[in-house]
Amino acid sequence: MAERDRVDRSSSSHSMDKSITLPPDEIFRNLENAKCFAIDIGGSLTKLAYYSTVQHKVAKVRSFDHSAKDAAEDKLYEISEQEEITARLHFIKFENAYIETCLDFIRDHLVNTDTKVIKATGGGAHKFKDLIEKKLGLSYARVDKEDEMTCLIKGCNFVLRNIPHEAFVYAKHADSEFRFQNTHPDIFPYLLVNIGSGVSIVKVESEDKFERIGGSSIGGGTFWGLGALLTKTKRFDELLQLASKGQHTSVDMLVKDIYGGSYGCLGLTGDLIASSFGKSATADTEFSKEDMAKSLLHMISNDIGQLACLYAKLHNLSRVYFGGFFIRGHPVTMHTITYSINFFTKGEVQALFLRHEGYLGAIGAFLKGAEEDNPNQYSWGENYAGSSGLMSVSPDMNPMQRARSGTFDMLEMDRLERKLVNLPLLQDPSSYIPDTVDLTEDALAREYWLFCFEEALDGVVKRALASQPDIPEATERAEKFRQKYRHKLQTLRHQPFAYGSLTVRSLLDTREHCLNEFNFPDPFSKIKQRENDMALKYYQTIVKALELLSWEEKQFALVRGVLAGNVFDWGAKAVSDVLESDPEFGFEEAQRQLEERPWLVDAYDQWLERLKGPPHKCALFFVDNSGMDIILGVMPFVRELLCRGTEVVLASNSGPALNDVTNGELQILTGRIAEMDPVIQLGLKEDRLTLVQSGSSSPCLDLSRLDKELAQVVRERKTDLVVIEGMGRAIHTNYYAMLSCESLKMAVIKNSWLADRLGGKLFSVVFKYEVPPGDKHQSKDPVAPPTPS
Amino acid sequence: MDKAKSMMDKKGPAAPFHHVSNGQSQRAPSFHSHVVLNGGCNNTGTSNNACENSHVLHQQQHHHNNHHHDDAECNGGSPAKRCRLRRRTDSTVKRHRPPFPWFGMDIGGTLVKLVYFEPVDITAEEEQEEVENLKSIRRYLTGNVAYGKTGIRDVHLELRNLTMCGRTGNLHFIRFPTQAMHRFIQMGRDKNFSSLHTTLCATGGGAYKFENDFMTMADLELLKLDELDCLIQGLLFIDRIGFNGHPECYYFENPSDTQACVKKPCSLVDNPFPMLLVNIGSGVSILAVYSQDNYKRVTGTSLGGATFLGLCCLLTGCETFEEALEMASKGDSTNVDKLVKDIYGGDYERFGLQGSAVASSFGHMMSKEKRDSISKEDLARAMLVTITNNIGSIARMCAVNEKIERVVFVGNFLRINTVSTKLLAYAMDFWSRGQLTALFLEHEGYFGAVGALMELLKTSEEQP
């Protein structure tokens, strides 16, 4: 909605008065609960940061007391939606012209008056200190000026650590201009080249250790100042626009102007600039503004790039981030800096840029002010619903919004309950990419999935409404959700790079964020409940039937069971249509739908062979859906592992997403199954079956952001097998994930387009069993298969 | 590693001398001399002229190597050795000396640098034989200090009474804008230069660019030479012979104290290597020089002399380098540049930046009010300071990366430009905390042309 609002107003932005009324719902959200303000006032933009507590609904499950006989009715557990308070960081960027309006607004809406100190940074902090103190009536409070560079570094560390795909490489002529980088598990050391009016080059070695190793006085101020003198153009943005239209070759002296061609023996090509503005010393001709601006841009970008390379080389650093107002989202300068770095390092160093570069100072100032809350001890996640995304206000991207006036850019970050870390079993954490297809680069796939999500929107709205049947205003909220998500999809259609690499995962996560935003915390809670109840009734039957099979038959039946269970997925339209129309569709039918072997990806024989070997020490199982999937598919499989002598760690989502089973639900389910099944009961009792939460609330799985406790359990138990189940976790993500132990990826393709792409058809099976190179398990002396119990 | 290797490679086999007059050892000496100056030698009679023919076969190397294989020696080595060399090579001199006139030319992006050797030991016999147009050239060049509208002879740089290739004479230094190149070629045609059968040795980009014009317009064939090779040869040569009895090289004592900062002569001769050679012409080239013919181009920047002049012309309407420098000398760059203290009110202590340091070149010009009230002099000064500091900064980083402590600045940007030389000296000293020394040379921009001339004297010998 923020975007929509922006678009609407931009059309009238030319005539817009500066005393606009702010759309408070969107721009200063949760202001009434705000505390810990920080402000970064730059040359033209103000960045405001605050911390708020957000009250929103969360779905909770609570087990009925089954010892009391009267409660032993159909339902296994009760669902409630409770209000919960979580912490959120808000960052807003707007033109300095709005600073008074914004301060007034804050004063009028701020309920929490605990705020006594405002941290301020940036060049304008001095200038506006009095205004801030006066406007906010902080007669007993004060504005603390914080060191600019320290704030910048703190902010940079924060975004690099907490926002996946924060950094990107800019490639002007590539299919997708933005190539997002995987966040390296260790973000240090790096070089930050901040191009403000001058240039500062800072080497950052750890959270608290950084040093300004150099700099240059030739920076953005030089481009602006000299550019204004040469072209009589006042604004920085206009100068960049001029530059993007100019030809530098009429102003610069090129190698070929001196040599008549290239300077071959030095490998200097003829087009290289020998002397910037060299032709203006002799030529009598007048130069166009555009050409001069272009020449100036090249001169300054090349110079900065050269210095950055010299410093990177001297300090042996390969990660070089560029920021400052000279860069800030301007494709023109990102391109020239990238070019320069490529030229001077012969491609050895890549220029990196940051999606939230403009917020670094404000984030850093905020972090300094919020030290008592110790934000760095938590993990944070970018909230796609409340963030406007890259380039939302860039004049280059959106010519309709030539002037930035009236545009507010936002970033919101949610404090996550749990600290997130890498799965210790990743073969190479620095090269791990969760997502299988980058829709930013794959235009065809992008088209399909955007269409697919748009088409599914009505169904999601309906489901959301159904989850809150007794709340009248739910209709209104559901409608708002629809608009917001549809708008996000539209934005992504035009700017696939808005939130980093576009993936099926990011589309799913954005939807979850939007649902949460409008207080639909768990639209599938009732469906999940019903299906869990139903599946539980069959558990014993299934287990008994399995016991009758021979060892080999049983192994196959167990795998088929997991696959059949995985068919029950409300996230897949092909399935939800069936489930919607045929409530009787059951486990048996699902098994019949399965593809016969050989499967699309079929490593079953190797898996069976492996099972004949010694048991695994410990298996980590990432589970998928509620109901049939977890109870009739996964649990018998887990049971068999336990019987083999393998410890099992079941990892489920911390929060709800689609009909995926949550940790809360799984606790209750496992408890009930234990009552029926001594194997599970013993497993729990002996701590050989452990339930952990993944730290995620996504239908997909990012193995680089998992609950810290999970990582610890995995390490302690010497986990040697990872099982990943379902489309979201094993196909859309992690299909190519390389683990340092054995892994099993199982899924049923419940989307005909995707099946087509993979060369299969609807309900094709992927059964991928992988052993890391050098692993000796396979070649060990064959051991007699254990006697079936 | 490559450097060390190629330096070793240098000691390749030396070709035997073609003529040995007195039957002395034919063993090649460890250094070869074909240009001996009268500076330190006792030059009486005719036997003082040493112009020997020697060339060393080189192996192909990773780094740039000069094609020169001869040391131009003044008084290196023991006296006995010098003596031996002189005698041994005496008889070769006349036979292989190139015909006059002797020129070396360096055609840059902005300026053409010309060195002309004027023989002063012309005998009556020679004078009679001398063809008219050769005489006319000599008289024209030596009889004037300005040529046409834009040609200038830097009289103060003239090297007097030196001996090259067995002849004694004066070396003249002449420059004119590259834009006037076609007029120069026409003059060559008018004076029927081609009839003199001399080789025109030229370096710089213009040697390539104008090669065809020389041929078609004046029937002159250029011998094209690499500009960096020439630069280093010329520089080492001039430094060795000195500046009419004074050292060619100088530095600034107390560079950080404007009051006590004084120019001090010095010499590179004893141990010039390794040196970082920063040549500031239209653009800038930075070379790491490890020996007379082992060097590499480290980097360069397009922010050079022509950038200063070009931007000055655009900003102030001036037309010449002299005008620009004159304005700059009267200006105050702090009205144009934003200093650290303009932003932080004082020093930026967290990062150890002094308040007087420039934070943003032309940073004040972001403000319209300041743009409207700024003087041309201030703009010119700021331009000069910006370009100079930037070159200093890049040079310093290169010196650190290459682990070289001696930084030699040359090129015509430094001509009559004490603002820049002092600033560079200060910048090197301050930012390196005294580790780096900035050195300058009196013949700033002429070394390429000198190197070209030396090549003429050498190449001619190779075709006996």
PDB file of N, CA, C and O in Angstrom, chain A residues 36 51 89 158 161-162 363 366-380 415 419:
ATOM      1  N   CYS A  36      13.427   4.778  21.082  1.00  0.00           N
ATOM      2  CA  CYS A  36      14.775   4.724  20.534  1.00  0.00           C
ATOM      3  C   CYS A  36      14.865   5.323  19.138  1.00  0.00           C
ATOM      4  O   CYS A  36      15.131   4.617  18.167  1.00  0.00           O
ATOM      5  N   TYR A  51      12.367   2.047  16.824  1.00  0.00           N
ATOM      6  CA  TYR A  51      12.166   0.690  17.271  1.00  0.00           C
ATOM      7  C   TYR A  51      10.740   0.667  17.771  1.00  0.00           C
ATOM      8  O   TYR A  51      10.326   1.578  18.475  1.00  0.00           O
ATOM      9  N   LEU A  89      12.040  -3.079  13.690  1.00  0.00           N
ATOM     10  CA  LEU A  89      12.815  -1.870  13.389  1.00  0.00           C
ATOM     11  C   LEU A  89      12.220  -1.216  12.157  1.00  0.00           C
ATOM     12  O   LEU A  89      11.922  -1.877  11.170  1.00  0.00           O
ATOM     13  N   PHE A 158      25.412  -4.731  10.259  1.00  0.00           N
ATOM     14  CA  PHE A 158      24.069  -5.204  10.599  1.00  0.00           C
ATOM     15  C   PHE A 158      23.335  -5.728   9.370  1.00  0.00           C
ATOM     16  O   PHE A 158      22.764  -6.817   9.388  1.00  0.00           O
ATOM     17  N   ARG A 161      24.872  -8.921   7.944  1.00  0.00           N
ATOM     18  CA  ARG A 161      24.651 -10.094   8.766  1.00  0.00           C
ATOM     19  C   ARG A 161      23.193 -10.568   8.699  1.00  0.00           C
ATOM     20  O   ARG A 161      22.919 -11.750   8.754  1.00  0.00           O
ATOM     21  N   ASN A 162      22.275  -9.648   8.592  1.00  0.00           N
ATOM     22  CA  ASN A 162      20.864  -9.994   8.752  1.00  0.00           C
ATOM     23  C   ASN A 162      20.036 -10.068   7.483  1.00  0.00           C
ATOM     24  O   ASN A 162      18.934 -10.612   7.495  1.00  0.00           O
ATOM     25  N   ILE A 363      20.804   3.175  10.640  1.00  0.00           N
ATOM     26  CA  ILE A 363      20.814   1.889  11.347  1.00  0.00           C
ATOM     27  C   ILE A 363      21.903   1.901  12.413  1.00  0.00           C
ATOM     28  O   ILE A 363      21.682   1.520  13.563  1.00  0.00           O
ATOM     29  N   PHE A 366      21.037   4.150  15.256  1.00  0.00           N
ATOM     30  CA  PHE A 366      20.007   3.491  16.045  1.00  0.00           C
ATOM     31  C   PHE A 366      20.628   2.424  16.952  1.00  0.00           C
ATOM     32  O   PHE A 366      20.336   2.335  18.138  1.00  0.00           O
ATOM     33  N   LEU A 367      21.504   1.614  16.360  1.00  0.00           N
ATOM     34  CA  LEU A 367      22.120   0.534  17.131  1.00  0.00           C
ATOM     35  C   LEU A 367      22.910   1.089  18.316  1.00  0.00           C
ATOM     36  O   LEU A 367      22.914   0.515  19.395  1.00  0.00           O
ATOM     37  N   LYS A 368      23.550   2.232  18.092  1.00  0.00           N
ATOM     38  CA  LYS A 368      24.286   2.851  19.193  1.00  0.00           C
ATOM     39  C   LYS A 368      23.342   3.252  20.313  1.00  0.00           C
ATOM     40  O   LYS A 368      23.637   3.127  21.488  1.00  0.00           O
ATOM     41  N   GLY A 369      22.177   3.769  19.905  1.00  0.00           N
ATOM     42  CA  GLY A 369      21.218   4.231  20.897  1.00  0.00           C
ATOM     43  C   GLY A 369      20.506   3.081  21.583  1.00  0.00           C
ATOM     44  O   GLY A 369      20.009   3.223  22.699  1.00  0.00           O
ATOM     45  N   ALA A 370      20.443   1.963  20.916  1.00  0.00           N
ATOM     46  CA  ALA A 370      19.662   0.850  21.451  1.00  0.00           C
ATOM     47  C   ALA A 370      20.546  -0.205  22.095  1.00  0.00           C
ATOM     48  O   ALA A 370      20.155  -1.353  22.225  1.00  0.00           O
ATOM     49  N   GLU A 371      21.727   0.207  22.496  1.00  0.00           N
ATOM     50  CA  GLU A 371      22.658  -0.787  23.011  1.00  0.00           C
ATOM     51  C   GLU A 371      22.109  -1.540  24.217  1.00  0.00           C
ATOM     52  O   GLU A 371      22.423  -2.701  24.439  1.00  0.00           O
ATOM     53  N   GLU A 372      21.247  -0.876  24.979  1.00  0.00           N
ATOM     54  CA  GLU A 372      20.703  -1.567  26.157  1.00  0.00           C
ATOM     55  C   GLU A 372      19.812  -2.743  25.741  1.00  0.00           C
ATOM     56  O   GLU A 372      19.707  -3.739  26.439  1.00  0.00           O
ATOM     57  N   ASP A 373      19.173  -2.615  24.576  1.00  0.00           N
ATOM     58  CA  ASP A 373      18.356  -3.722  24.070  1.00  0.00           C
ATOM     59  C   ASP A 373      19.206  -4.733  23.313  1.00  0.00           C
ATOM     60  O   ASP A 373      18.714  -5.763  22.879  1.00  0.00           O
ATOM     61  N   ASN A 374      20.425  -4.367  23.110  1.00  0.00           N
ATOM     62  CA  ASN A 374      21.400  -5.247  22.463  1.00  0.00           C
ATOM     63  C   ASN A 374      20.875  -5.908  21.189  1.00  0.00           C
ATOM     64  O   ASN A 374      20.781  -7.133  21.110  1.00  0.00           O
ATOM     65  N   PRO A 375      20.522  -5.098  20.202  1.00  0.00           N
ATOM     66  CA  PRO A 375      19.918  -5.671  18.990  1.00  0.00           C
ATOM     67  C   PRO A 375      20.830  -6.665  18.284  1.00  0.00           C
ATOM     68  O   PRO A 375      20.354  -7.531  17.571  1.00  0.00           O
ATOM     69  N   ASN A 376      22.118  -6.545  18.524  1.00  0.00           N
ATOM     70  CA  ASN A 376      23.030  -7.433  17.804  1.00  0.00           C
ATOM     71  C   ASN A 376      23.038  -8.850  18.330  1.00  0.00           C
ATOM     72  O   ASN A 376      23.631  -9.734  17.728  1.00  0.00           O
ATOM     73  N   GLN A 377      22.397  -9.077  19.459  1.00  0.00           N
ATOM     74  CA  GLN A 377      22.379 -10.453  19.941  1.00  0.00           C
ATOM     75  C   GLN A 377      21.264 -11.260  19.267  1.00  0.00           C
ATOM     76  O   GLN A 377      21.181 -12.462  19.417  1.00  0.00           O
ATOM     77  N   TYR A 378      20.400 -10.576  18.551  1.00  0.00           N
ATOM     78  CA  TYR A 378      19.303 -11.258  17.873  1.00  0.00           C
ATOM     79  C   TYR A 378      19.586 -11.389  16.386  1.00  0.00           C
ATOM     80  O   TYR A 378      20.453 -10.720  15.846  1.00  0.00           O
ATOM     81  N   SER A 379      18.788 -12.233  15.776  1.00  0.00           N
ATOM     82  CA  SER A 379      18.765 -12.226  14.314  1.00  0.00           C
ATOM     83  C   SER A 379      17.545 -11.423  13.888  1.00  0.00           C
ATOM     84  O   SER A 379      16.529 -11.407  14.584  1.00  0.00           O
ATOM     85  N   TRP A 380      17.669 -10.776  12.761  1.00  0.00           N
ATOM     86  CA  TRP A 380      16.586  -9.948  12.249  1.00  0.00           C
ATOM     87  C   TRP A 380      16.255 -10.386  10.846  1.00  0.00           C
ATOM     88  O   TRP A 380      17.104 -10.915  10.134  1.00  0.00           O
ATOM     89  N   ARG A 415      12.399  -8.557  14.545  1.00  0.00           N
ATOM     90  CA  ARG A 415      13.310  -9.298  15.396  1.00  0.00           C
ATOM     91  C   ARG A 415      12.826 -10.733  15.442  1.00  0.00           C
ATOM     92  O   ARG A 415      11.662 -11.011  15.705  1.00  0.00           O
ATOM     93  N   LYS A 419      18.025 -16.883  17.377  1.00  0.00           N
ATOM     94  CA  LYS A 419      19.236 -16.521  16.653  1.00  0.00           C
ATOM     95  C   LYS A 419      19.465 -17.555  15.541  1.00  0.00           C
ATOM     96  O   LYS A 419      19.360 -18.755  15.780  1.00  0.00           O
TER      97      LYS A 419
END
